[in-house]
GROMACS .gro file of C-alpha atoms in nm:
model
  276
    1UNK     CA    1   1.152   3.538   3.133
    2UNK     CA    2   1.082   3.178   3.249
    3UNK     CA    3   0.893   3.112   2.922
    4UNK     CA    4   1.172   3.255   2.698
    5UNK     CA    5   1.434   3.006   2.857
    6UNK     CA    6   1.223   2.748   2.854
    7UNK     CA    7   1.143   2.741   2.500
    8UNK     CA    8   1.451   2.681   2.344
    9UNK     CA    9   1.517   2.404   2.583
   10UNK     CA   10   1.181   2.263   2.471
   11UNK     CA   11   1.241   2.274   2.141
   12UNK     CA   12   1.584   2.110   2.210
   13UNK     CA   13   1.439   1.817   2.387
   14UNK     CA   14   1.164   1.768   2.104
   15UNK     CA   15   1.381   1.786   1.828
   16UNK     CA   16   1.607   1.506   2.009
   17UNK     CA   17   1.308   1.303   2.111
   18UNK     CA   18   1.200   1.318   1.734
   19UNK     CA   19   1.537   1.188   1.624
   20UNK     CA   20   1.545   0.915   1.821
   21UNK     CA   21   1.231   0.796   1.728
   22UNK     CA   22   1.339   0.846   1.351
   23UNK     CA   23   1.630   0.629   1.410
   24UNK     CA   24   1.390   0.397   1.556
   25UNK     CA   25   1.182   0.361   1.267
   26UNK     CA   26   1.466   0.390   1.074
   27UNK     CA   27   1.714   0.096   1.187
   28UNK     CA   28   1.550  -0.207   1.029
   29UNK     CA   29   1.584  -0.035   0.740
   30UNK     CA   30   1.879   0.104   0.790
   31UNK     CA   31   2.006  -0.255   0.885
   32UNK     CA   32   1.910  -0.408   0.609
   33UNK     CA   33   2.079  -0.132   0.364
   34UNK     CA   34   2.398  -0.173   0.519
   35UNK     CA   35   2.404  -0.565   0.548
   36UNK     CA   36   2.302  -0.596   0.181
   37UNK     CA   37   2.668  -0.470   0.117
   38UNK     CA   38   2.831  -0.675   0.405
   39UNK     CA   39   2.943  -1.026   0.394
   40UNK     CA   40   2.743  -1.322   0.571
   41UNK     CA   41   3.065  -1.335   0.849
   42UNK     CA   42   3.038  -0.937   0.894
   43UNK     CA   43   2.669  -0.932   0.981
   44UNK     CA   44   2.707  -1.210   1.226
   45UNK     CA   45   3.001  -1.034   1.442
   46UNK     CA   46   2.796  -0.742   1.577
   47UNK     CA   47   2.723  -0.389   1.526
   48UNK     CA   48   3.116  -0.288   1.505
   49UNK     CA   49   3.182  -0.598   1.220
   50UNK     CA   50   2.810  -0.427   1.024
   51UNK     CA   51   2.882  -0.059   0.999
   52UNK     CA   52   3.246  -0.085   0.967
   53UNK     CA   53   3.311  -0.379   0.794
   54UNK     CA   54   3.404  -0.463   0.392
   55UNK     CA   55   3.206  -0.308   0.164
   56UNK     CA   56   3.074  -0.576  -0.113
   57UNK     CA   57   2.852  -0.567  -0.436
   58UNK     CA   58   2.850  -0.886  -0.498
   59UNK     CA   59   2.499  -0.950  -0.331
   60UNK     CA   60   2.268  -0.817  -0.582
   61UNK     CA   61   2.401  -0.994  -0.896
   62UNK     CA   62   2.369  -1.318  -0.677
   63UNK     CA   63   2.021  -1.261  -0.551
   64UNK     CA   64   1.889  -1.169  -0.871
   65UNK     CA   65   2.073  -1.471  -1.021
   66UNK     CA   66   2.017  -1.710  -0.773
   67UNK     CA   67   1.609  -1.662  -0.738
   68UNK     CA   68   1.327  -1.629  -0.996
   69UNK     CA   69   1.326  -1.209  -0.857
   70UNK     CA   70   1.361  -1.084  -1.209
   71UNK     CA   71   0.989  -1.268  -1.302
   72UNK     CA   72   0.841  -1.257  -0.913
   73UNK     CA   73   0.913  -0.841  -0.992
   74UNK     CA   74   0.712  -0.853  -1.314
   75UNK     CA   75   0.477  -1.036  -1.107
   76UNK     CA   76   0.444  -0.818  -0.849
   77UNK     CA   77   0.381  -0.497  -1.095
   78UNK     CA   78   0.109  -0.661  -1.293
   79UNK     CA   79  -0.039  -0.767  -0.922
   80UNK     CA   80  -0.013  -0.445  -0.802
   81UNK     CA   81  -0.141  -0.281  -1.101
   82UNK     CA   82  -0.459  -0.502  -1.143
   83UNK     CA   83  -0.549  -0.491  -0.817
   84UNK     CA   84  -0.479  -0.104  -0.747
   85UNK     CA   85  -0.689  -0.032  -1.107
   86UNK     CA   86  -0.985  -0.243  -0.984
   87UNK     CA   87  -1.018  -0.104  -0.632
   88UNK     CA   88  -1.004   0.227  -0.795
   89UNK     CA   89  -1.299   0.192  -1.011
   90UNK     CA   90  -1.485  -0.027  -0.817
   91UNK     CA   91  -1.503   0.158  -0.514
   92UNK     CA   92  -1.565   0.497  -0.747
   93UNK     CA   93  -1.857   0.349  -0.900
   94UNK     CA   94  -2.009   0.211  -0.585
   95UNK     CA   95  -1.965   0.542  -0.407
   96UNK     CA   96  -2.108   0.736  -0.695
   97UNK     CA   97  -2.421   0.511  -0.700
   98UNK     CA   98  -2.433   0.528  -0.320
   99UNK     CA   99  -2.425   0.928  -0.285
  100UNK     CA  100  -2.536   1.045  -0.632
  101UNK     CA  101  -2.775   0.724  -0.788
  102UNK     CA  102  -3.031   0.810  -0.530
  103UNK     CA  103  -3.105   0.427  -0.448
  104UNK     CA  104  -3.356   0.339  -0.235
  105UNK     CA  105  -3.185   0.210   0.150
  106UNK     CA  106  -2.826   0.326   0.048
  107UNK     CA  107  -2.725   0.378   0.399
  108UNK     CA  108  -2.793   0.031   0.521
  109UNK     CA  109  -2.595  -0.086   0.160
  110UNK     CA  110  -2.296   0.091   0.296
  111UNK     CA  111  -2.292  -0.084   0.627
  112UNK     CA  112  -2.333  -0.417   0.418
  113UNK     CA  113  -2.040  -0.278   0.184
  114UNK     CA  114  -1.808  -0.164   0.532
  115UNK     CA  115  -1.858  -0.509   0.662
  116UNK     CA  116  -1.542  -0.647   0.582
  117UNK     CA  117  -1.346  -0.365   0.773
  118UNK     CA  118  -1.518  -0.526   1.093
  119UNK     CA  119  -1.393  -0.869   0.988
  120UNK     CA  120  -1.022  -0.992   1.002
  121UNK     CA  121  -0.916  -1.044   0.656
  122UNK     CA  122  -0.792  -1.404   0.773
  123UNK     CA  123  -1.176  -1.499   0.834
  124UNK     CA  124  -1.200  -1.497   0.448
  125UNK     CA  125  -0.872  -1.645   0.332
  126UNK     CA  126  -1.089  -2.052   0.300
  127UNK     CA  127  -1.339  -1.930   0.132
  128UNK     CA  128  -1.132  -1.720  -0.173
  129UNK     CA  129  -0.876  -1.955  -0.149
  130UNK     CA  130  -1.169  -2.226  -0.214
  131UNK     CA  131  -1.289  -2.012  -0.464
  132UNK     CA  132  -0.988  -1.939  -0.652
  133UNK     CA  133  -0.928  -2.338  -0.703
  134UNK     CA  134  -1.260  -2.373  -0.887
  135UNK     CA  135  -1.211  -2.151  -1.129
  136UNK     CA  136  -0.915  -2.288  -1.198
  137UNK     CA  137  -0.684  -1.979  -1.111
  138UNK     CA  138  -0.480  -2.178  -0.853
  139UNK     CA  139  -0.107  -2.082  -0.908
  140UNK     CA  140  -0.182  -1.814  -1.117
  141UNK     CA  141  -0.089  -1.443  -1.105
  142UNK     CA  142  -0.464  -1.378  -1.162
  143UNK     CA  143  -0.531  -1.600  -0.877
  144UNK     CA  144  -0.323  -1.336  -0.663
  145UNK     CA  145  -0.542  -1.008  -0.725
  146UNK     CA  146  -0.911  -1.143  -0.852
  147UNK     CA  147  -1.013  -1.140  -0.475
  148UNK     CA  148  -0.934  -0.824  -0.404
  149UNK     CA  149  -1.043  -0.595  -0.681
  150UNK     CA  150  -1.330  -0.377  -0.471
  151UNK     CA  151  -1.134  -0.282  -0.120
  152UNK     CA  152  -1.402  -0.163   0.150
  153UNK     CA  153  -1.172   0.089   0.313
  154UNK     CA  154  -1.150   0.212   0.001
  155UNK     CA  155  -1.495   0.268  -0.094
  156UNK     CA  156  -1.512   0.410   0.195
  157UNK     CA  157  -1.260   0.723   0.149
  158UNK     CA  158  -1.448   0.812  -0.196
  159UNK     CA  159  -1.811   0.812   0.001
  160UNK     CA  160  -1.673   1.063   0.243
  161UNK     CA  161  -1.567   1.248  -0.029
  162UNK     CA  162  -1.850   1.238  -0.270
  163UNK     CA  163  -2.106   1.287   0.019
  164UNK     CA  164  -1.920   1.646   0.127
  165UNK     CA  165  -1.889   1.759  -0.245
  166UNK     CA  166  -2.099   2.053  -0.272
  167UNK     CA  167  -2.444   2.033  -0.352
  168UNK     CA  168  -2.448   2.324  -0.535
  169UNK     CA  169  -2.150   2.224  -0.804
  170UNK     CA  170  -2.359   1.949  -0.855
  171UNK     CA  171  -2.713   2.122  -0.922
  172UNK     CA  172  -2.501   2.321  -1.111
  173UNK     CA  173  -2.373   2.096  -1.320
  174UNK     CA  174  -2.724   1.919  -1.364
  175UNK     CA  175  -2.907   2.241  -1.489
  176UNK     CA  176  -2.624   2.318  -1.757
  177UNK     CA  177  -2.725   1.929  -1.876
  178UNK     CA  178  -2.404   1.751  -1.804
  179UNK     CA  179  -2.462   1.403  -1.759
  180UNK     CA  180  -2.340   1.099  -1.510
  181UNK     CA  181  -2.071   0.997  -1.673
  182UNK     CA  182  -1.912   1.396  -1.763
  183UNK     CA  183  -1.975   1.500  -1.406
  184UNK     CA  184  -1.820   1.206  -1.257
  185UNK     CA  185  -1.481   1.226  -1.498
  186UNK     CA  186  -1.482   1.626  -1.534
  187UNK     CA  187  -1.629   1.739  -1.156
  188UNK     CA  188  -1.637   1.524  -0.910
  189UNK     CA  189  -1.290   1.315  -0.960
  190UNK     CA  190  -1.096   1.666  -1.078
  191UNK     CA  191  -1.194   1.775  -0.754
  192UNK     CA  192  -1.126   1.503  -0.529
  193UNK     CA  193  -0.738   1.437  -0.631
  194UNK     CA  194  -0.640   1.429  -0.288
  195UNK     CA  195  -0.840   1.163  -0.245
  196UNK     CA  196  -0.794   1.009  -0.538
  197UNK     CA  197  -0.416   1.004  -0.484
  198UNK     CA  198  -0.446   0.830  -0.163
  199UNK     CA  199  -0.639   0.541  -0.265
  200UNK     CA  200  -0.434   0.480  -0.554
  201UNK     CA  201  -0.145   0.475  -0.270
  202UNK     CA  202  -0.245   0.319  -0.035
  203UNK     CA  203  -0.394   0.008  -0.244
  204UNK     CA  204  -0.073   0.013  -0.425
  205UNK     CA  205   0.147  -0.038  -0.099
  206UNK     CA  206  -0.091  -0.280   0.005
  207UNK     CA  207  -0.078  -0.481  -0.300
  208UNK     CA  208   0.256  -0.467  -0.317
  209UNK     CA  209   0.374  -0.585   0.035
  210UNK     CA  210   0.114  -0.876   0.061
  211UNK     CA  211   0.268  -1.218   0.133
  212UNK     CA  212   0.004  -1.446   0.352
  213UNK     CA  213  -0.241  -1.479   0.031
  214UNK     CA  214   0.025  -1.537  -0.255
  215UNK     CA  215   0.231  -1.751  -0.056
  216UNK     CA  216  -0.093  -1.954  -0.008
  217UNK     CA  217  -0.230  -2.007  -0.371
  218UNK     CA  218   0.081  -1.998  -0.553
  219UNK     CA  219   0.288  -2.301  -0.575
  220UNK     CA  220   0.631  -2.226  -0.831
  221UNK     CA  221   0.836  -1.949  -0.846
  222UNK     CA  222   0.765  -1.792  -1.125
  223UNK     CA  223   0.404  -1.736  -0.993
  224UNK     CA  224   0.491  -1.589  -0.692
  225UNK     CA  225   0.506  -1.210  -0.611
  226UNK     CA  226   0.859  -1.095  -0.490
  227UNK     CA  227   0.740  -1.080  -0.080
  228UNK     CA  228   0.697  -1.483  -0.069
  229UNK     CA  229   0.972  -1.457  -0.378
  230UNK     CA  230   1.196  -1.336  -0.055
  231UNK     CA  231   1.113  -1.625   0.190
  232UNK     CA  232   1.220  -1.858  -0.095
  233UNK     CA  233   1.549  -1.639  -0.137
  234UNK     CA  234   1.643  -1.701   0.229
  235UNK     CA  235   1.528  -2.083   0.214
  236UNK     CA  236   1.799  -2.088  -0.065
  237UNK     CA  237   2.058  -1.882   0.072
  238UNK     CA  238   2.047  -2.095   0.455
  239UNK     CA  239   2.265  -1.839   0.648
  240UNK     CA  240   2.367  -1.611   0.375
  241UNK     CA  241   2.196  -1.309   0.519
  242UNK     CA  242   2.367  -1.037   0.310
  243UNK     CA  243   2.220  -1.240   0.012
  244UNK     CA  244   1.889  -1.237   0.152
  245UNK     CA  245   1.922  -0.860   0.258
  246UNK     CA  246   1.989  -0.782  -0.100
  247UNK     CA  247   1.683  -0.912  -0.206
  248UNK     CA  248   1.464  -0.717   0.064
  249UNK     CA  249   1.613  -0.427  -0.035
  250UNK     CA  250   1.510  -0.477  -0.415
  251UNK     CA  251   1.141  -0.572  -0.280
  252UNK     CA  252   1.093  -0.256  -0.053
  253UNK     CA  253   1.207  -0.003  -0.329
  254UNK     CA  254   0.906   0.031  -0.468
  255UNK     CA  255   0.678   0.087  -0.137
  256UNK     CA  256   0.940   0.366  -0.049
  257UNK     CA  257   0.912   0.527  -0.337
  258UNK     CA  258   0.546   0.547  -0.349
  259UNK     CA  259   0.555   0.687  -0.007
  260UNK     CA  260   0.814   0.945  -0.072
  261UNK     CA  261   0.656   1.053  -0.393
  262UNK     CA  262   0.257   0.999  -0.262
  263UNK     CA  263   0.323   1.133   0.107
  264UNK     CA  264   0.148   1.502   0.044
  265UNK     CA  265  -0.181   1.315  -0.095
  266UNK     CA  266  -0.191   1.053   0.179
  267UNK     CA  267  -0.166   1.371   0.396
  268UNK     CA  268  -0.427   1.546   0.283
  269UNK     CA  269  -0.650   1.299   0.123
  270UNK     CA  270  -0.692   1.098   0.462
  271UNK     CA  271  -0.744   1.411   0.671
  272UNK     CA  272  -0.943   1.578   0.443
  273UNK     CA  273  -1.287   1.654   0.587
  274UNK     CA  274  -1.178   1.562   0.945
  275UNK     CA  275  -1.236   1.941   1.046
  276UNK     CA  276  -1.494   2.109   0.872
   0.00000   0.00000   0.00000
């Protein structure tokens, strides 16, 4: 009897606790939805002046209009695409070689390869930025994604995932005489789009949202990506927040459609192969 009042009133309680947490998350976001319609005066007043105040549309035409956003967007796709795309094959190639190229000490040239994941990425922002002036790709939307075409973390996700692929698919495939190259592209990838799915995610989000390293070896506006694109934005705007609100809401678009859409693969591909 005890147990069948007591669940309901658990559930209760969780499903309250849950929702407040949501809102949690949810607020900045939230905030920053609502402002982008709300005037500069109606964001400073408080809470009452933000959710109730006078709806405007006049933000977005201004902070596209006002900023180089239209170009720092096209910017950011090409950035995002390039650097997603090389990630991808690099680390799939690597972890092939690793697992299926039977090379001689491949398990100490995957703790060489996981290094950087022990390493703060800051440690190596002199040396690529150093880099990235001598070959003359300073200011440059190359400049932005050449250092981080292979992506440990993910090289890591595809060895996991190659190395509990089933050994007998694979003799398989060997004794009916498919080759490297068909086995990778018709077995092994086909079969792994979990996986797959979450590195292409997860590099893309990264890509996307990174600020430190463009704002660092980019110089003009139209070279910049759309996060630093932002900072510029609000330099411009002084204490027109709703204008600057606006054009965080164009920049994080994007990311939350990539995790709406890509949230079942990032499920499964990163627990996939916890519990065997």
């Amino acid at each position: 009897m005890k147990n069948n009042l007591r669940s309901p009133l658990a559930s209760t309680f969780m499903i309250i606790w849950l929702a407040l947490v949501c809102l949690c998350v949810a607020f900045p976001v939230i905030y920053a939805v609502i402002g982008s319609f709300r005037t500069s005066g109606d964001i400073t007043a408080g809470m009452q002046s933000l959710f109730f105040g006078d709806t405007t549309g006049e933000n977005y035409p201004r902070a596209w209009e006002q900023s180089s956003i239209g170009t720092q967007l096209i910017n950011s796709v090409i950035v995002t695409v390039c650097q997603t795309l090389g990630q991808f094959i690099t680390s799939v190639m690597a972890a092939y070689a690793l697992v299926f190229g039977r090379v001689p000490g491949a398990q100490k040239m995957l703790i060489f390869f996981l290094l950087p994941m022990m390493i703060p990425s800051e440690v190596a922002v002199i040396g690529n930025y150093l880099t990235v002036r001598e070959l003359g790709l300073y200011d440059t939307v190359i400049g932005i994604f050449i250092p981080f075409v292979a992506n440990s973390f993910t090289l890591f996700l595809f060895y996991q995932a190659f190395k509990d692929f089933p050994k007998e698919i694979a003799e398989a495939t060997r004794l009916e005489g498919v080759g490297p190259i068909q086995f990778l592209f018709q077995f092994l990838l086909p079969l792994n789009r979990p996986v797959c799915m979450t590195a292409l995610v997860t590099s893309a989000i990264a890509a996307w949202n990174g600020y430190m390293w463009p704002l660092l070896i980019t110089e003009s506006a139209s070279s910049r990506t759309i996060q630093p694109g932002i900072k510029s934005l609000a330099d411009e705007a002084s204490v027109d927040v709703g204008l600057t609100l606006a054009g965080l809401v164009i920049a994080v678009i994007p990311t939350v459609l990539l995790v709406v859409f890509g949230q079942k693969y990032l499920t499964r591909g990163l627990t996939d192969g916890a519990v065997k």
